[in-house]
Amino acid sequence: MKITIVAGARPNFIKIAPIIKAIEKKQTEGAAISFRLVHTGQHYDKNLSDTFFEELNIPKPNSNLEVKSGSQAEQTGAIMVAFEKELQQNPCDLVLVVGDVNSTMACAIVAKKQNIKVAHVEAGIRSGDRTMPEEINRIVTDSITDYFFTTSETASDNLMKFGIEKSNIHFVGNVMIDTLYQNIERIVAPDFWNQFELETQNYIILTLHRPSNVDEEKSLINLLQGIDKMTDDKKVIFPIHPRTKAILGETNLVLKNILFVEPQGYLNFMYLIKNSFAVITDSGGISEETTILGIPCFTMRNNTERPETLNIGTNTLVGTSIEKLEKKFTEFLNIGKIKAGIPALWDGKASERIIEILLKK
Ligand code: UDP
């Protein structure tokens, strides 16, 4: 079986790393499986792309489509044009896409139109919020996918409600968590750890990059100023996403607690998360990692496609206003602890399950 694996953005790289390892393991056991790795170039900054390939030992992509930034349509269109050529020149039996970025949807469409089977890893998750580009990418991708690999029973149920045949849905667990378990012994403090006088649990991690939080400069500044006041004696480490940085531009913010740093590599970032007091974020993936690590996570969104992080894990949905964040954060400080638990099959073996299943197709 010849598989083309597609990855375009930071969370994709983290998800494909263990899948590739699982394929390589099967190859050493003599299985007839090979892969070709295609990087669409959706994320191209060194610290959003190359660093992850190096740290997670992901092989150099066989092809880089170099689409770079653009509007939603420009980027999706550019990926489709380039990936069509890529597939024509390098035929395969299956295209494997992960997550919910533009590359996921664009490459699934191109593959299906060439009558190539599509496997979607992290299928079926739904926020119910169609204003999010990711939700559109999920719905479109899942409408043409052949093999659905899900992270939860809820995601599998969503697919069944969507009319997908049960035999094509495989609840396998979470590949992002495979990466976390595979690298947890390798995590390491960033260079600024001593300089900022960080100690276990004396700081908060903040990440923001969703349009609903960062596209309006005034409300972004209001949010940052509010978080700066709210966190009192705790420093807030803010690895700033290029998208958020571009919105803030040259704005000179006077903040006493928030410390801006570059987007972190995986090993430094996981170290920071694991040792933090709490995390404030609008990322989906981070709420999964904090669930595994037992770190309180406050999600600055009105909905999540990962309900198990709320029901079982350490995540709290707070909406997008500073007032709501303050309320939930104060409640947490008063109680002093957070409920925690590990969702079913988030055990580090999802990628192996996926490859086992694909080999039987
Ligand atoms: N991440 C990282 N460094 C950072 C911020 C995030 O390594 O400075 C990792 C994080 O641990 C998670 C992934 O990137 O695994 C999530 O990426 P992002 O928030 O961009 O995507 P989302 O989860 O929102 O789709």
GROMACS .gro file of C-alpha atoms and ligand atoms in nm:
model
  386
    1MET     CA    1   0.000   0.000   0.000
    2LYS     CA    2   0.135   0.340  -0.106
    3ILE     CA    3   0.016   0.624   0.115
    4THR     CA    4   0.058   0.996   0.053
    5ILE     CA    5   0.059   1.178   0.386
    6VAL     CA    6  -0.036   1.545   0.381
    7ALA     CA    7   0.072   1.803   0.638
    8GLY     CA    8   0.047   2.179   0.615
    9ALA     CA    9   0.044   2.348   0.953
   10ARG     CA   10   0.196   2.322   1.302
   11PRO     CA   11  -0.072   2.098   1.457
   12ASN     CA   12  -0.050   1.869   1.151
   13PHE     CA   13   0.323   1.812   1.199
   14ILE     CA   14   0.263   1.705   1.558
   15LYS     CA   15  -0.007   1.462   1.439
   16ILE     CA   16   0.182   1.298   1.149
   17ALA     CA   17   0.501   1.229   1.348
   18PRO     CA   18   0.369   0.917   1.530
   19ILE     CA   19   0.181   0.795   1.220
   20ILE     CA   20   0.508   0.791   1.026
   21LYS     CA   21   0.680   0.609   1.313
   22ALA     CA   22   0.402   0.348   1.312
   23ILE     CA   23   0.446   0.296   0.937
   24GLU     CA   24   0.824   0.264   0.974
   25LYS     CA   25   0.775   0.007   1.248
   26LYS     CA   26   0.548  -0.199   1.022
   27GLN     CA   27   0.805  -0.172   0.742
   28THR     CA   28   1.073  -0.324   0.965
   29GLU     CA   29   0.829  -0.611   1.030
   30GLY     CA   30   0.808  -0.663   0.651
   31ALA     CA   31   0.462  -0.513   0.585
   32ALA     CA   32   0.398  -0.393   0.230
   33ILE     CA   33   0.344  -0.029   0.315
   34SER     CA   34   0.525   0.285   0.202
   35PHE     CA   35   0.461   0.655   0.230
   36ARG     CA   36   0.534   0.980   0.057
   37LEU     CA   37   0.523   1.295   0.267
   38VAL     CA   38   0.381   1.613   0.115
   39HIS     CA   39   0.421   1.945   0.298
   40THR     CA   40   0.178   2.197   0.150
   41GLY     CA   41   0.374   2.492   0.288
   42GLN     CA   42   0.070   2.643   0.463
   43HIS     CA   43   0.293   2.716   0.765
   44TYR     CA   44   0.644   2.804   0.656
   45ASP     CA   45   0.801   3.007   0.941
   46LYS     CA   46   1.093   2.811   1.083
   47ASN     CA   47   0.943   2.808   1.432
   48LEU     CA   48   0.604   2.684   1.307
   49SER     CA   49   0.745   2.424   1.068
   50ASP     CA   50   1.116   2.321   1.043
   51THR     CA   51   1.161   2.314   1.421
   52PHE     CA   52   0.887   2.051   1.451
   53PHE     CA   53   1.041   1.835   1.177
   54GLU     CA   54   1.377   1.848   1.356
   55GLU     CA   55   1.252   1.796   1.711
   56LEU     CA   56   1.002   1.522   1.627
   57ASN     CA   57   1.238   1.347   1.381
   58ILE     CA   58   0.991   1.375   1.096
   59PRO     CA   59   1.159   1.284   0.766
   60LYS     CA   60   1.221   1.564   0.518
   61PRO     CA   61   0.909   1.597   0.299
   62ASN     CA   62   0.935   1.432  -0.044
   63SER     CA   63   0.764   1.737  -0.182
   64ASN     CA   64   0.690   2.090  -0.060
   65LEU     CA   65   0.407   2.268  -0.242
   66GLU     CA   66   0.515   2.604  -0.093
   67VAL     CA   67   0.171   2.763  -0.105
   68LYS     CA   68   0.237   3.004   0.185
   69SER     CA   69  -0.019   3.259   0.311
   70GLY     CA   70  -0.327   3.399   0.141
   71SER     CA   71  -0.698   3.442   0.195
   72GLN     CA   72  -0.898   3.128   0.270
   73ALA     CA   73  -0.986   3.080  -0.097
   74GLU     CA   74  -0.643   3.173  -0.229
   75GLN     CA   75  -0.472   2.929   0.001
   76THR     CA   76  -0.721   2.645  -0.054
   77GLY     CA   77  -0.711   2.697  -0.432
   78ALA     CA   78  -0.331   2.712  -0.444
   79ILE     CA   79  -0.304   2.388  -0.245
   80MET     CA   80  -0.554   2.215  -0.475
   81VAL     CA   81  -0.373   2.319  -0.794
   82ALA     CA   82  -0.034   2.212  -0.662
   83PHE     CA   83  -0.156   1.889  -0.501
   84GLU     CA   84  -0.334   1.780  -0.820
   85LYS     CA   85   0.000   1.789  -1.006
   86GLU     CA   86   0.174   1.619  -0.716
   87LEU     CA   87  -0.073   1.328  -0.722
   88GLN     CA   88  -0.063   1.295  -1.100
   89GLN     CA   89   0.315   1.269  -1.090
   90ASN     CA   90   0.319   1.041  -0.787
   91PRO     CA   91   0.019   0.807  -0.787
   92CYS     CA   92  -0.076   0.636  -0.463
   93ASP     CA   93  -0.343   0.408  -0.315
   94LEU     CA   94  -0.451   0.634  -0.032
   95VAL     CA   95  -0.420   0.997   0.076
   96LEU     CA   96  -0.404   1.043   0.452
   97VAL     CA   97  -0.502   1.384   0.590
   98VAL     CA   98  -0.505   1.495   0.953
   99GLY     CA   99  -0.689   1.762   1.150
  100ASP     CA  100  -0.891   2.049   1.013
  101VAL     CA  101  -0.670   2.301   0.834
  102ASN     CA  102  -0.712   2.420   0.474
  103SER     CA  103  -0.459   2.161   0.355
  104THR     CA  104  -0.674   1.884   0.506
  105MET     CA  105  -0.983   1.981   0.307
  106ALA     CA  106  -0.806   2.089  -0.013
  107CYS     CA  107  -0.605   1.767  -0.047
  108ALA     CA  108  -0.903   1.545   0.039
  109ILE     CA  109  -1.104   1.704  -0.244
  110VAL     CA  110  -0.821   1.666  -0.495
  111ALA     CA  111  -0.762   1.301  -0.399
  112LYS     CA  112  -1.128   1.206  -0.429
  113LYS     CA  113  -1.154   1.370  -0.770
  114GLN     CA  114  -0.872   1.142  -0.882
  115ASN     CA  115  -1.062   0.845  -0.737
  116ILE     CA  116  -0.805   0.793  -0.467
  117LYS     CA  117  -0.925   0.676  -0.125
  118VAL     CA  118  -0.900   0.925   0.162
  119ALA     CA  119  -0.829   0.853   0.529
  120HIS     CA  120  -0.904   1.133   0.777
  121VAL     CA  121  -0.734   1.126   1.114
  122GLU     CA  122  -0.926   1.325   1.378
  123ALA     CA  123  -1.251   1.285   1.183
  124GLY     CA  124  -1.594   1.367   1.320
  125ILE     CA  125  -1.511   1.639   1.573
  126ARG     CA  126  -1.758   1.930   1.553
  127SER     CA  127  -1.781   2.265   1.729
  128GLY     CA  128  -2.119   2.338   1.569
  129ASP     CA  129  -1.979   2.683   1.487
  130ARG     CA  130  -1.980   2.735   1.112
  131THR     CA  131  -1.813   3.075   1.143
  132MET     CA  132  -1.488   2.888   1.211
  133PRO     CA  133  -1.292   2.801   0.894
  134GLU     CA  134  -1.184   2.478   1.065
  135GLU     CA  135  -1.547   2.364   1.104
  136ILE     CA  136  -1.606   2.404   0.731
  137ASN     CA  137  -1.285   2.211   0.663
  138ARG     CA  138  -1.406   1.930   0.894
  139ILE     CA  139  -1.752   1.904   0.738
  140VAL     CA  140  -1.627   1.908   0.379
  141THR     CA  141  -1.344   1.661   0.447
  142ASP     CA  142  -1.575   1.419   0.627
  143SER     CA  143  -1.829   1.435   0.344
  144ILE     CA  144  -1.581   1.266   0.107
  145THR     CA  145  -1.356   1.063   0.338
  146ASP     CA  146  -1.347   0.681   0.302
  147TYR     CA  147  -1.181   0.582   0.632
  148PHE     CA  148  -1.261   0.783   0.943
  149PHE     CA  149  -1.030   0.768   1.246
  150THR     CA  150  -1.178   0.930   1.555
  151THR     CA  151  -1.048   1.052   1.889
  152SER     CA  152  -1.372   0.995   2.083
  153GLU     CA  153  -1.705   0.813   2.082
  154THR     CA  154  -1.869   1.155   2.046
  155ALA     CA  155  -1.683   1.214   1.719
  156SER     CA  156  -1.787   0.867   1.597
  157ASP     CA  157  -2.150   0.947   1.689
  158ASN     CA  158  -2.131   1.277   1.502
  159LEU     CA  159  -2.027   1.087   1.191
  160MET     CA  160  -2.307   0.835   1.228
  161LYS     CA  161  -2.559   1.120   1.260
  162PHE     CA  162  -2.402   1.257   0.942
  163GLY     CA  163  -2.495   0.931   0.766
  164ILE     CA  164  -2.153   0.763   0.758
  165GLU     CA  165  -2.155   0.384   0.756
  166LYS     CA  166  -2.045   0.247   1.092
  167SER     CA  167  -1.796   0.003   0.940
  168ASN     CA  168  -1.588   0.292   0.805
  169ILE     CA  169  -1.560   0.470   1.141
  170HIS     CA  170  -1.273   0.361   1.365
  171PHE     CA  171  -1.242   0.498   1.717
  172VAL     CA  172  -0.865   0.473   1.765
  173GLY     CA  173  -0.767   0.743   2.013
  174ASN     CA  174  -0.562   1.057   1.971
  175VAL     CA  175  -0.240   1.084   1.765
  176MET     CA  176  -0.154   1.419   1.927
  177ILE     CA  177  -0.135   1.232   2.256
  178ASP     CA  178   0.085   0.963   2.095
  179THR     CA  179   0.337   1.241   2.026
  180LEU     CA  180   0.307   1.370   2.381
  181TYR     CA  181   0.379   1.027   2.533
  182GLN     CA  182   0.659   0.958   2.285
  183ASN     CA  183   0.839   1.281   2.377
  184ILE     CA  184   0.753   1.348   2.740
  185GLU     CA  185   1.099   1.233   2.858
  186ARG     CA  186   1.265   1.470   2.610
  187ILE     CA  187   1.092   1.795   2.709
  188VAL     CA  188   1.329   2.069   2.815
  189ALA     CA  189   1.315   2.417   2.970
  190PRO     CA  190   1.350   2.707   2.724
  191ASP     CA  191   1.653   2.938   2.745
  192PHE     CA  192   1.447   3.213   2.912
  193TRP     CA  193   1.347   2.988   3.205
  194ASN     CA  194   1.609   3.131   3.444
  195GLN     CA  195   1.607   3.480   3.299
  196PHE     CA  196   1.231   3.513   3.371
  197GLU     CA  197   1.275   3.340   3.709
  198LEU     CA  198   1.020   3.074   3.619
  199GLU     CA  199   0.951   2.799   3.866
  200THR     CA  200   0.709   2.511   3.857
  201GLN     CA  201   0.357   2.652   3.895
  202ASN     CA  202   0.456   3.017   3.932
  203TYR     CA  203   0.349   3.119   3.579
  204ILE     CA  204   0.065   3.093   3.330
  205ILE     CA  205   0.089   3.009   2.961
  206LEU     CA  206  -0.117   3.213   2.715
  207THR     CA  207  -0.176   3.139   2.345
  208LEU     CA  208  -0.421   3.323   2.120
  209HIS     CA  209  -0.454   3.302   1.744
  210ARG     CA  210  -0.822   3.243   1.651
  211PRO     CA  211  -0.982   3.522   1.445
  212SER     CA  212  -1.257   3.567   1.709
  213ASN     CA  213  -0.993   3.676   1.963
  214VAL     CA  214  -0.720   3.844   1.764
  215ASP     CA  215  -0.859   3.998   1.446
  216GLU     CA  216  -1.000   4.306   1.622
  217GLU     CA  217  -0.697   4.496   1.754
  218LYS     CA  218  -0.885   4.693   2.022
  219SER     CA  219  -1.053   4.390   2.175
  220LEU     CA  220  -0.726   4.195   2.162
  221ILE     CA  221  -0.551   4.474   2.355
  222ASN     CA  222  -0.843   4.489   2.601
  223LEU     CA  223  -0.815   4.114   2.655
  224LEU     CA  224  -0.437   4.127   2.708
  225GLN     CA  225  -0.467   4.418   2.953
  226GLY     CA  226  -0.739   4.232   3.143
  227ILE     CA  227  -0.533   3.912   3.165
  228ASP     CA  228  -0.231   4.116   3.277
  229LYS     CA  229  -0.431   4.257   3.572
  230MET     CA  230  -0.615   3.934   3.652
  231THR     CA  231  -0.306   3.721   3.702
  232ASP     CA  232  -0.185   3.933   3.990
  233ASP     CA  233   0.153   3.800   4.105
  234LYS     CA  234   0.194   3.539   3.830
  235LYS     CA  235   0.393   3.594   3.513
  236VAL     CA  236   0.218   3.509   3.188
  237ILE     CA  237   0.431   3.361   2.912
  238PHE     CA  238   0.278   3.448   2.576
  239PRO     CA  239   0.434   3.269   2.276
  240ILE     CA  240   0.290   3.497   2.014
  241HIS     CA  241   0.157   3.342   1.693
  242PRO     CA  242   0.262   3.528   1.374
  243ARG     CA  243  -0.104   3.601   1.300
  244THR     CA  244  -0.150   3.770   1.640
  245LYS     CA  245   0.184   3.949   1.609
  246ALA     CA  246   0.079   4.094   1.274
  247ILE     CA  247  -0.240   4.237   1.427
  248LEU     CA  248  -0.056   4.400   1.717
  249GLY     CA  249   0.204   4.540   1.477
  250GLU     CA  250   0.411   4.808   1.643
  251THR     CA  251   0.158   4.870   1.923
  252ASN     CA  252   0.351   4.949   2.238
  253LEU     CA  253   0.171   4.773   2.519
  254VAL     CA  254   0.265   4.841   2.879
  255LEU     CA  255   0.205   4.514   3.062
  256LYS     CA  256   0.348   4.414   3.397
  257ASN     CA  257   0.302   4.036   3.391
  258ILE     CA  258   0.271   3.929   3.029
  259LEU     CA  259   0.601   3.837   2.867
  260PHE     CA  260   0.600   3.802   2.488
  261VAL     CA  261   0.815   3.523   2.345
  262GLU     CA  262   0.849   3.363   2.001
  263PRO     CA  263   0.630   3.059   1.918
  264GLN     CA  264   0.803   2.774   2.100
  265GLY     CA  265   0.932   2.447   1.964
  266TYR     CA  266   0.744   2.139   2.079
  267LEU     CA  267   0.991   2.027   2.347
  268ASN     CA  268   1.017   2.368   2.512
  269PHE     CA  269   0.645   2.429   2.483
  270MET     CA  270   0.549   2.101   2.645
  271TYR     CA  271   0.794   2.170   2.926
  272LEU     CA  272   0.631   2.509   2.981
  273ILE     CA  273   0.280   2.358   2.978
  274LYS     CA  274   0.367   2.068   3.207
  275ASN     CA  275   0.515   2.297   3.471
  276SER     CA  276   0.263   2.580   3.448
  277PHE     CA  277   0.004   2.688   3.704
  278ALA     CA  278  -0.264   2.715   3.435
  279VAL     CA  279  -0.310   2.774   3.063
  280ILE     CA  280  -0.526   3.031   2.888
  281THR     CA  281  -0.571   2.951   2.520
  282ASP     CA  282  -0.798   2.941   2.218
  283SER     CA  283  -0.623   2.632   2.076
  284GLY     CA  284  -0.801   2.299   2.051
  285GLY     CA  285  -0.489   2.082   2.058
  286ILE     CA  286  -0.352   2.245   2.373
  287SER     CA  287  -0.673   2.162   2.564
  288GLU     CA  288  -0.605   1.795   2.482
  289GLU     CA  289  -0.245   1.812   2.604
  290THR     CA  290  -0.341   1.991   2.928
  291THR     CA  291  -0.602   1.719   2.983
  292ILE     CA  292  -0.331   1.453   2.973
  293LEU     CA  293  -0.092   1.657   3.187
  294GLY     CA  294  -0.361   1.752   3.443
  295ILE     CA  295  -0.305   2.126   3.395
  296PRO     CA  296  -0.605   2.362   3.434
  297CYS     CA  297  -0.695   2.505   3.093
  298PHE     CA  298  -0.922   2.803   3.026
  299THR     CA  299  -1.041   2.807   2.666
  300MET     CA  300  -1.123   3.150   2.526
  301ARG     CA  301  -1.395   3.033   2.290
  302ASN     CA  302  -1.773   2.995   2.294
  303ASN     CA  303  -1.761   2.631   2.189
  304THR     CA  304  -1.525   2.340   2.147
  305GLU     CA  305  -1.510   2.046   1.910
  306ARG     CA  306  -1.339   1.851   2.189
  307PRO     CA  307  -1.613   1.810   2.456
  308GLU     CA  308  -1.424   1.530   2.632
  309THR     CA  309  -1.166   1.788   2.747
  310LEU     CA  310  -1.454   1.958   2.935
  311ASN     CA  311  -1.646   1.650   3.057
  312ILE     CA  312  -1.345   1.439   3.152
  313GLY     CA  313  -1.038   1.660   3.132
  314THR     CA  314  -0.917   1.985   3.283
  315ASN     CA  315  -1.061   2.227   3.030
  316THR     CA  316  -1.310   2.507   3.110
  317LEU     CA  317  -1.488   2.692   2.833
  318VAL     CA  318  -1.495   3.061   2.918
  319GLY     CA  319  -1.618   3.248   2.609
  320THR     CA  320  -1.423   3.536   2.461
  321SER     CA  321  -1.472   3.819   2.711
  322ILE     CA  322  -1.228   3.916   2.983
  323GLU     CA  323  -1.517   3.939   3.233
  324LYS     CA  324  -1.608   3.572   3.182
  325LEU     CA  325  -1.244   3.469   3.203
  326GLU     CA  326  -1.203   3.658   3.530
  327LYS     CA  327  -1.516   3.493   3.673
  328LYS     CA  328  -1.407   3.137   3.584
  329PHE     CA  329  -1.048   3.198   3.688
  330THR     CA  330  -1.154   3.338   4.025
  331GLU     CA  331  -1.383   3.039   4.081
  332PHE     CA  332  -1.086   2.812   4.013
  333LEU     CA  333  -0.861   3.007   4.253
  334ASN     CA  334  -1.127   2.983   4.526
  335ILE     CA  335  -1.173   2.609   4.485
  336GLY     CA  336  -0.798   2.559   4.439
  337LYS     CA  337  -0.823   2.248   4.225
  338ILE     CA  338  -0.972   2.118   3.903
  339LYS     CA  339  -1.131   1.788   3.807
  340ALA     CA  340  -0.914   1.570   3.585
  341GLY     CA  341  -0.932   1.246   3.391
  342ILE     CA  342  -0.800   1.077   3.076
  343PRO     CA  343  -1.040   1.012   2.786
  344ALA     CA  344  -1.071   0.655   2.656
  345LEU     CA  345  -0.792   0.534   2.425
  346TRP     CA  346  -0.579   0.846   2.474
  347ASP     CA  347  -0.303   0.604   2.557
  348GLY     CA  348  -0.029   0.674   2.303
  349LYS     CA  349  -0.122   0.389   2.068
  350ALA     CA  350  -0.364   0.556   1.825
  351SER     CA  351  -0.118   0.567   1.534
  352GLU     CA  352  -0.041   0.195   1.562
  353ARG     CA  353  -0.414   0.121   1.557
  354ILE     CA  354  -0.460   0.336   1.247
  355ILE     CA  355  -0.187   0.157   1.052
  356GLU     CA  356  -0.311  -0.187   1.162
  357ILE     CA  357  -0.657  -0.099   1.031
  358LEU     CA  358  -0.529   0.049   0.703
  359LEU     CA  359  -0.320  -0.261   0.634
  360LYS     CA  360  -0.640  -0.469   0.645
  361LYS     CA  361  -0.818  -0.248   0.387
  362UDP     N1  362   0.247   2.451   2.020
  362UDP     C1  363   0.385   2.457   2.028
  362UDP     N2  364   0.442   2.579   2.051
  362UDP     C2  365   0.370   2.694   2.071
  362UDP     C3  366   0.229   2.684   2.066
  362UDP     C4  367   0.171   2.562   2.040
  362UDP     O1  368   0.454   2.357   2.014
  362UDP     O2  369   0.429   2.800   2.093
  362UDP     C5  370   0.183   2.321   1.992
  362UDP     C6  371   0.084   2.278   2.097
  362UDP     O3  372   0.141   2.207   2.197
  362UDP     C7  373  -0.015   2.194   2.021
  362UDP     C8  374  -0.014   2.256   1.884
  362UDP     O4  375   0.103   2.334   1.874
  362UDP     O5  376   0.031   2.062   2.013
  362UDP     C9  377  -0.141   2.336   1.868
  362UDP     O6  378  -0.126   2.425   1.773
  362UDP     P1  379  -0.227   2.543   1.744
  362UDP     O7  380  -0.269   2.606   1.870
  362UDP     O8  381  -0.160   2.623   1.640
  362UDP     O9  382  -0.344   2.464   1.672
  362UDP     P2  383  -0.489   2.424   1.715
  362UDP    O10  384  -0.479   2.324   1.823
  362UDP    O11  385  -0.557   2.547   1.758
  362UDP    O12  386  -0.546   2.367   1.590
   0.00000   0.00000   0.00000
